[in-house]
Amino acid sequence: MQSQDVAPSPAPSSAPSSSPGPVVDIEQAEAALVEHYPRLVRLAYLVLPPGLGRSRRVLAAHALTQRALPRGRTPAPVIPAQSTGREGDAGYAFVRLQVLRTALEAGLPLRRGAWPKRSQLPPLLPQVWGLKLFPRSGGADELALDQRLSALSGPSRAAYALRGLEKLPDGAVRKVLTAAGVDDVDAALGEADQVAAHYALLDSPEFDPCSLQARPTDLMRRRQHLKAALAAAAAVAVCGALLGLPGDGWGPDGAAAPSYAQNPAAQAALDPGRLTKVSPTAWRSSARTDFSVWPARGDRTGDEALLRRALAVWARPGERVLVSATPGTPSGGPAGPPQLLYAGDVDNARVVILYDGLRIARYAEPKGDTSGAALDFARVDGASGADASAVVLGRSDGNVRYLTAPWVKKAAERDLLKPTPGAMDLTLTDGITSPLAAPAQASGTCTSWNVLQLTDDSGTRLMTDLGELVPARLTTGRPGSTHEAVGAQALHAWAPFACSLSAVRSQGVRSVNAWQFAQQPLPDVSGSAAWVCTRAETWRGGGTRVLAQFHTPGGTYGAVAAQAENVPACGPRDPQVLAGVLWKSQADSWYLLAAGSRDTASITATGGTGGSSPGNLLTVRTEQGAQAGLKGTLKDGRTITGLR
């Protein structure tokens, strides 16, 4: 149950501390470390040398941060803590300086005859066996920034991170770097100036070692190492027996195949000459309307070197490859030669899009640099017609560009929050749209939600970008008889709930349906409120998310009254729903309002607020903060409870 009468809390004010000579004890430092642990680990990850590899950088960043506590009471560094909320926090300033100092030491070269520092050695803790951990991948802008930061020295990366992540002015950056032991601070600041100040990108998942994805280590190599260890143990047991025989006899790896077995299917999957390239006119005569009839497009479909790199990275991504996959999507290599959908230049990257019958794989590498790449996967099994209308080609500067199906005749951009203005046409060049603004990010205020409008011979449909390769389809109507979210009525139905789509970002969503299941007169005679259920279906089947939302007349946004995951409510299997909300009238009176779908025969409120009503609507006078349970009886005698 929710109340719509919520006042925003005032932002906390902060003033810099001027107490001279603070002393940090271990309890104060530990409190600062625990509170700001994600930011400190992100700072360490940015400063650590990129040559360690992303997996080891993640573990090293956590290890350095966890070792930043003092051994006892320690004088605090006379340097600022941070310009946005941590002024005067001597504990935070101390642990940040320790993290920065040890991260810089980790990048120093080992000296002959001298003991290495602890930060220069692989971390003892934390340890992860059998898995590689690395941050989630960002877009082309984050990848380009990572490449540019990799070319800087450690002090220069530290200067850039202190400016962008900590929001420190250059004077404060000088003090921090000097305290951390940097010899030439001016050179570090000058080198950092050579990288464009895209500081907002530092807060992206690309540089977040606390939000991780896992992949197995090299399974074939691990198996080989295990066999080698067993062979060595057997050799010791028999006092020097031969490890292997010459010729075609057993070798060090026994009967195992070489790394990435050289069988015909594996070889064909890595051969760019074996890629499936569909004729540009095949879709016109085919009964199918899925990705299998998409032609190969782009100006690099004949670039065998690029295609070979894309296939090799798909089969065995290295440490510097940023891999992401929608939930429930396997990220292993293709079983055979995949189908080429696109190969060409997109903004500042070279992009290859492949399809293997189950997944869409997008490979992207920065222009002029093949040492780093991004590899994204999306599950698309069973896609046909509207579901196979578009694929994200690239994202850059807050815009998104799509590759559309060959049967798409027209593309346009529309703001889902504003149903009255018409759509703005987009240019289609060989199926590629001109850039359109991406939907609002979840971290900011939602003032617009831009969607893609596509038109072909079968009609018009709306698709929305939810941060994945394949946009989600928007529909309206009662479950079991939904239709495309086009036309004035459907657009007005979706407008108050457009921003709620941010709740299903990166969830592998296939389609989202908005269904107005009830309309309820308000007690103060100020009109009628709409009850709408939005249900997000996924490509994998599970993970569906249902929101029951309440919208009063004149309101810009709907309010989420109840939500649930993996339930049949509002779906074709069981198109029933019951939800309630606490609502304050213009006369400052509080009411419990509840509504069910049209098959609801009666509703009863239990708990702190009692009452019942025949039909599918309930209005009960109550008090602010009241708690109540809901129970509904359907016309067929079944009972349902409030959505949760």
PDB file of N, CA, C and O in Angstrom, residues 470-507:
ATOM      1  N   VAL A 470      18.272  -5.563 -28.180  1.00  0.00           N
ATOM      2  CA  VAL A 470      16.988  -5.624 -28.877  1.00  0.00           C
ATOM      3  C   VAL A 470      15.980  -4.782 -28.109  1.00  0.00           C
ATOM      4  O   VAL A 470      15.757  -5.013 -26.917  1.00  0.00           O
ATOM      5  N   PRO A 471      15.359  -3.787 -28.757  1.00  0.00           N
ATOM      6  CA  PRO A 471      14.376  -2.967 -28.043  1.00  0.00           C
ATOM      7  C   PRO A 471      13.127  -3.775 -27.707  1.00  0.00           C
ATOM      8  O   PRO A 471      12.800  -4.768 -28.354  1.00  0.00           O
ATOM      9  N   ALA A 472      12.422  -3.331 -26.672  1.00  0.00           N
ATOM     10  CA  ALA A 472      11.205  -4.010 -26.225  1.00  0.00           C
ATOM     11  C   ALA A 472       9.987  -3.412 -26.923  1.00  0.00           C
ATOM     12  O   ALA A 472       9.914  -2.207 -27.167  1.00  0.00           O
ATOM     13  N   ARG A 473       9.027  -4.258 -27.207  1.00  0.00           N
ATOM     14  CA  ARG A 473       7.802  -3.855 -27.901  1.00  0.00           C
ATOM     15  C   ARG A 473       6.774  -3.374 -26.878  1.00  0.00           C
ATOM     16  O   ARG A 473       6.594  -3.985 -25.818  1.00  0.00           O
ATOM     17  N   LEU A 474       6.067  -2.286 -27.184  1.00  0.00           N
ATOM     18  CA  LEU A 474       5.046  -1.727 -26.305  1.00  0.00           C
ATOM     19  C   LEU A 474       3.671  -2.043 -26.856  1.00  0.00           C
ATOM     20  O   LEU A 474       3.386  -1.824 -28.045  1.00  0.00           O
ATOM     21  N   THR A 475       2.791  -2.556 -25.981  1.00  0.00           N
ATOM     22  CA  THR A 475       1.423  -2.893 -26.372  1.00  0.00           C
ATOM     23  C   THR A 475       0.449  -2.362 -25.329  1.00  0.00           C
ATOM     24  O   THR A 475       0.838  -1.923 -24.241  1.00  0.00           O
ATOM     25  N   THR A 476      -0.835  -2.408 -25.653  1.00  0.00           N
ATOM     26  CA  THR A 476      -1.891  -2.045 -24.708  1.00  0.00           C
ATOM     27  C   THR A 476      -3.025  -3.063 -24.862  1.00  0.00           C
ATOM     28  O   THR A 476      -3.110  -3.788 -25.850  1.00  0.00           O
ATOM     29  N   GLY A 477      -3.920  -3.073 -23.870  1.00  0.00           N
ATOM     30  CA  GLY A 477      -5.103  -3.919 -23.962  1.00  0.00           C
ATOM     31  C   GLY A 477      -5.154  -5.004 -22.913  1.00  0.00           C
ATOM     32  O   GLY A 477      -4.180  -5.262 -22.193  1.00  0.00           O
ATOM     33  N   ARG A 478      -6.311  -5.636 -22.822  1.00  0.00           N
ATOM     34  CA  ARG A 478      -6.516  -6.730 -21.871  1.00  0.00           C
ATOM     35  C   ARG A 478      -5.645  -7.917 -22.259  1.00  0.00           C
ATOM     36  O   ARG A 478      -5.509  -8.240 -23.449  1.00  0.00           O
ATOM     37  N   PRO A 479      -5.023  -8.577 -21.287  1.00  0.00           N
ATOM     38  CA  PRO A 479      -4.183  -9.742 -21.600  1.00  0.00           C
ATOM     39  C   PRO A 479      -4.949 -10.771 -22.427  1.00  0.00           C
ATOM     40  O   PRO A 479      -6.104 -11.075 -22.153  1.00  0.00           O
ATOM     41  N   GLY A 480      -4.285 -11.267 -23.456  1.00  0.00           N
ATOM     42  CA  GLY A 480      -4.914 -12.206 -24.364  1.00  0.00           C
ATOM     43  C   GLY A 480      -5.466 -11.556 -25.604  1.00  0.00           C
ATOM     44  O   GLY A 480      -5.716 -12.227 -26.609  1.00  0.00           O
ATOM     45  N   SER A 481      -5.658 -10.230 -25.576  1.00  0.00           N
ATOM     46  CA  SER A 481      -6.156  -9.507 -26.751  1.00  0.00           C
ATOM     47  C   SER A 481      -5.458  -8.154 -26.856  1.00  0.00           C
ATOM     48  O   SER A 481      -6.096  -7.126 -27.041  1.00  0.00           O
ATOM     49  N   THR A 482      -4.148  -8.166 -26.694  1.00  0.00           N
ATOM     50  CA  THR A 482      -3.384  -6.920 -26.744  1.00  0.00           C
ATOM     51  C   THR A 482      -3.198  -6.463 -28.188  1.00  0.00           C
ATOM     52  O   THR A 482      -3.341  -7.247 -29.132  1.00  0.00           O
ATOM     53  N   HIS A 483      -2.842  -5.202 -28.347  1.00  0.00           N
ATOM     54  CA  HIS A 483      -2.582  -4.637 -29.666  1.00  0.00           C
ATOM     55  C   HIS A 483      -1.457  -3.618 -29.542  1.00  0.00           C
ATOM     56  O   HIS A 483      -1.060  -3.225 -28.440  1.00  0.00           O
ATOM     57  N   GLU A 484      -0.952  -3.172 -30.686  1.00  0.00           N
ATOM     58  CA  GLU A 484       0.167  -2.238 -30.688  1.00  0.00           C
ATOM     59  C   GLU A 484      -0.222  -0.929 -30.004  1.00  0.00           C
ATOM     60  O   GLU A 484      -1.372  -0.472 -30.096  1.00  0.00           O
ATOM     61  N   ALA A 485       0.756  -0.300 -29.344  1.00  0.00           N
ATOM     62  CA  ALA A 485       0.503   0.941 -28.607  1.00  0.00           C
ATOM     63  C   ALA A 485       0.557   2.139 -29.552  1.00  0.00           C
ATOM     64  O   ALA A 485       1.407   3.036 -29.415  1.00  0.00           O
ATOM     65  N   VAL A 486      -0.315   2.155 -30.530  1.00  0.00           N
ATOM     66  CA  VAL A 486      -0.396   3.255 -31.484  1.00  0.00           C
ATOM     67  C   VAL A 486      -1.829   3.761 -31.515  1.00  0.00           C
ATOM     68  O   VAL A 486      -2.761   3.063 -31.111  1.00  0.00           O
ATOM     69  N   GLY A 487      -1.988   4.986 -31.995  1.00  0.00           N
ATOM     70  CA  GLY A 487      -3.298   5.606 -31.961  1.00  0.00           C
ATOM     71  C   GLY A 487      -3.435   6.495 -30.741  1.00  0.00           C
ATOM     72  O   GLY A 487      -2.745   6.322 -29.726  1.00  0.00           O
ATOM     73  N   ALA A 488      -4.326   7.460 -30.812  1.00  0.00           N
ATOM     74  CA  ALA A 488      -4.457   8.451 -29.746  1.00  0.00           C
ATOM     75  C   ALA A 488      -4.798   7.829 -28.402  1.00  0.00           C
ATOM     76  O   ALA A 488      -4.221   8.181 -27.365  1.00  0.00           O
ATOM     77  N   GLN A 489      -5.737   6.880 -28.382  1.00  0.00           N
ATOM     78  CA  GLN A 489      -6.147   6.277 -27.109  1.00  0.00           C
ATOM     79  C   GLN A 489      -5.003   5.515 -26.461  1.00  0.00           C
ATOM     80  O   GLN A 489      -4.760   5.636 -25.248  1.00  0.00           O
ATOM     81  N   ALA A 490      -4.265   4.730 -27.244  1.00  0.00           N
ATOM     82  CA  ALA A 490      -3.154   3.961 -26.681  1.00  0.00           C
ATOM     83  C   ALA A 490      -2.038   4.877 -26.203  1.00  0.00           C
ATOM     84  O   ALA A 490      -1.425   4.638 -25.148  1.00  0.00           O
ATOM     85  N   LEU A 491      -1.740   5.940 -26.939  1.00  0.00           N
ATOM     86  CA  LEU A 491      -0.677   6.853 -26.538  1.00  0.00           C
ATOM     87  C   LEU A 491      -1.038   7.575 -25.250  1.00  0.00           C
ATOM     88  O   LEU A 491      -0.186   7.759 -24.369  1.00  0.00           O
ATOM     89  N   HIS A 492      -2.297   8.007 -25.115  1.00  0.00           N
ATOM     90  CA  HIS A 492      -2.718   8.652 -23.867  1.00  0.00           C
ATOM     91  C   HIS A 492      -2.724   7.654 -22.709  1.00  0.00           C
ATOM     92  O   HIS A 492      -2.470   8.026 -21.554  1.00  0.00           O
ATOM     93  N   ALA A 493      -3.006   6.393 -22.983  1.00  0.00           N
ATOM     94  CA  ALA A 493      -2.981   5.377 -21.923  1.00  0.00           C
ATOM     95  C   ALA A 493      -1.568   5.141 -21.412  1.00  0.00           C
ATOM     96  O   ALA A 493      -1.357   4.906 -20.220  1.00  0.00           O
ATOM     97  N   TRP A 494      -0.565   5.206 -22.302  1.00  0.00           N
ATOM     98  CA  TRP A 494       0.809   4.932 -21.901  1.00  0.00           C
ATOM     99  C   TRP A 494       1.496   6.141 -21.256  1.00  0.00           C
ATOM    100  O   TRP A 494       2.431   5.974 -20.460  1.00  0.00           O
ATOM    101  N   ALA A 495       1.093   7.354 -21.621  1.00  0.00           N
ATOM    102  CA  ALA A 495       1.850   8.549 -21.237  1.00  0.00           C
ATOM    103  C   ALA A 495       2.167   8.655 -19.743  1.00  0.00           C
ATOM    104  O   ALA A 495       3.319   8.891 -19.370  1.00  0.00           O
ATOM    105  N   PRO A 496       1.196   8.465 -18.816  1.00  0.00           N
ATOM    106  CA  PRO A 496       1.541   8.643 -17.393  1.00  0.00           C
ATOM    107  C   PRO A 496       2.493   7.570 -16.851  1.00  0.00           C
ATOM    108  O   PRO A 496       3.056   7.749 -15.764  1.00  0.00           O
ATOM    109  N   PHE A 497       2.660   6.477 -17.584  1.00  0.00           N
ATOM    110  CA  PHE A 497       3.418   5.347 -17.053  1.00  0.00           C
ATOM    111  C   PHE A 497       4.711   5.093 -17.831  1.00  0.00           C
ATOM    112  O   PHE A 497       5.381   4.086 -17.604  1.00  0.00           O
ATOM    113  N   ALA A 498       5.061   6.026 -18.733  1.00  0.00           N
ATOM    114  CA  ALA A 498       6.255   5.833 -19.553  1.00  0.00           C
ATOM    115  C   ALA A 498       7.510   5.730 -18.695  1.00  0.00           C
ATOM    116  O   ALA A 498       8.368   4.870 -18.926  1.00  0.00           O
ATOM    117  N   CYS A 499       7.619   6.585 -17.690  1.00  0.00           N
ATOM    118  CA  CYS A 499       8.842   6.593 -16.883  1.00  0.00           C
ATOM    119  C   CYS A 499       8.994   5.339 -16.032  1.00  0.00           C
ATOM    120  O   CYS A 499      10.088   5.036 -15.569  1.00  0.00           O
ATOM    121  N   SER A 500       7.908   4.604 -15.806  1.00  0.00           N
ATOM    122  CA  SER A 500       8.011   3.366 -15.023  1.00  0.00           C
ATOM    123  C   SER A 500       8.766   2.289 -15.791  1.00  0.00           C
ATOM    124  O   SER A 500       9.160   1.273 -15.205  1.00  0.00           O
ATOM    125  N   LEU A 501       9.006   2.500 -17.093  1.00  0.00           N
ATOM    126  CA  LEU A 501       9.778   1.528 -17.868  1.00  0.00           C
ATOM    127  C   LEU A 501      11.214   1.425 -17.379  1.00  0.00           C
ATOM    128  O   LEU A 501      11.886   0.421 -17.622  1.00  0.00           O
ATOM    129  N   SER A 502      11.698   2.449 -16.685  1.00  0.00           N
ATOM    130  CA  SER A 502      13.069   2.386 -16.168  1.00  0.00           C
ATOM    131  C   SER A 502      13.239   1.268 -15.147  1.00  0.00           C
ATOM    132  O   SER A 502      14.357   0.806 -14.906  1.00  0.00           O
ATOM    133  N   ALA A 503      12.134   0.802 -14.553  1.00  0.00           N
ATOM    134  CA  ALA A 503      12.213  -0.267 -13.553  1.00  0.00           C
ATOM    135  C   ALA A 503      12.562  -1.609 -14.165  1.00  0.00           C
ATOM    136  O   ALA A 503      12.912  -2.544 -13.439  1.00  0.00           O
ATOM    137  N   VAL A 504      12.469  -1.741 -15.490  1.00  0.00           N
ATOM    138  CA  VAL A 504      12.764  -3.028 -16.129  1.00  0.00           C
ATOM    139  C   VAL A 504      13.953  -2.921 -17.079  1.00  0.00           C
ATOM    140  O   VAL A 504      14.087  -3.714 -18.003  1.00  0.00           O
ATOM    141  N   ARG A 505      14.825  -1.958 -16.870  1.00  0.00           N
ATOM    142  CA  ARG A 505      16.039  -1.864 -17.672  1.00  0.00           C
ATOM    143  C   ARG A 505      16.921  -3.088 -17.450  1.00  0.00           C
ATOM    144  O   ARG A 505      17.014  -3.611 -16.341  1.00  0.00           O
ATOM    145  N   SER A 506      17.558  -3.526 -18.518  1.00  0.00           N
ATOM    146  CA  SER A 506      18.566  -4.590 -18.465  1.00  0.00           C
ATOM    147  C   SER A 506      18.032  -5.872 -17.834  1.00  0.00           C
ATOM    148  O   SER A 506      18.769  -6.585 -17.158  1.00  0.00           O
ATOM    149  N   GLN A 507      16.760  -6.165 -18.047  1.00  0.00           N
ATOM    150  CA  GLN A 507      16.152  -7.374 -17.494  1.00  0.00           C
ATOM    151  C   GLN A 507      15.808  -8.395 -18.574  1.00  0.00           C
ATOM    152  O   GLN A 507      15.113  -9.363 -18.307  1.00  0.00           O
TER     153      GLN A 507
END
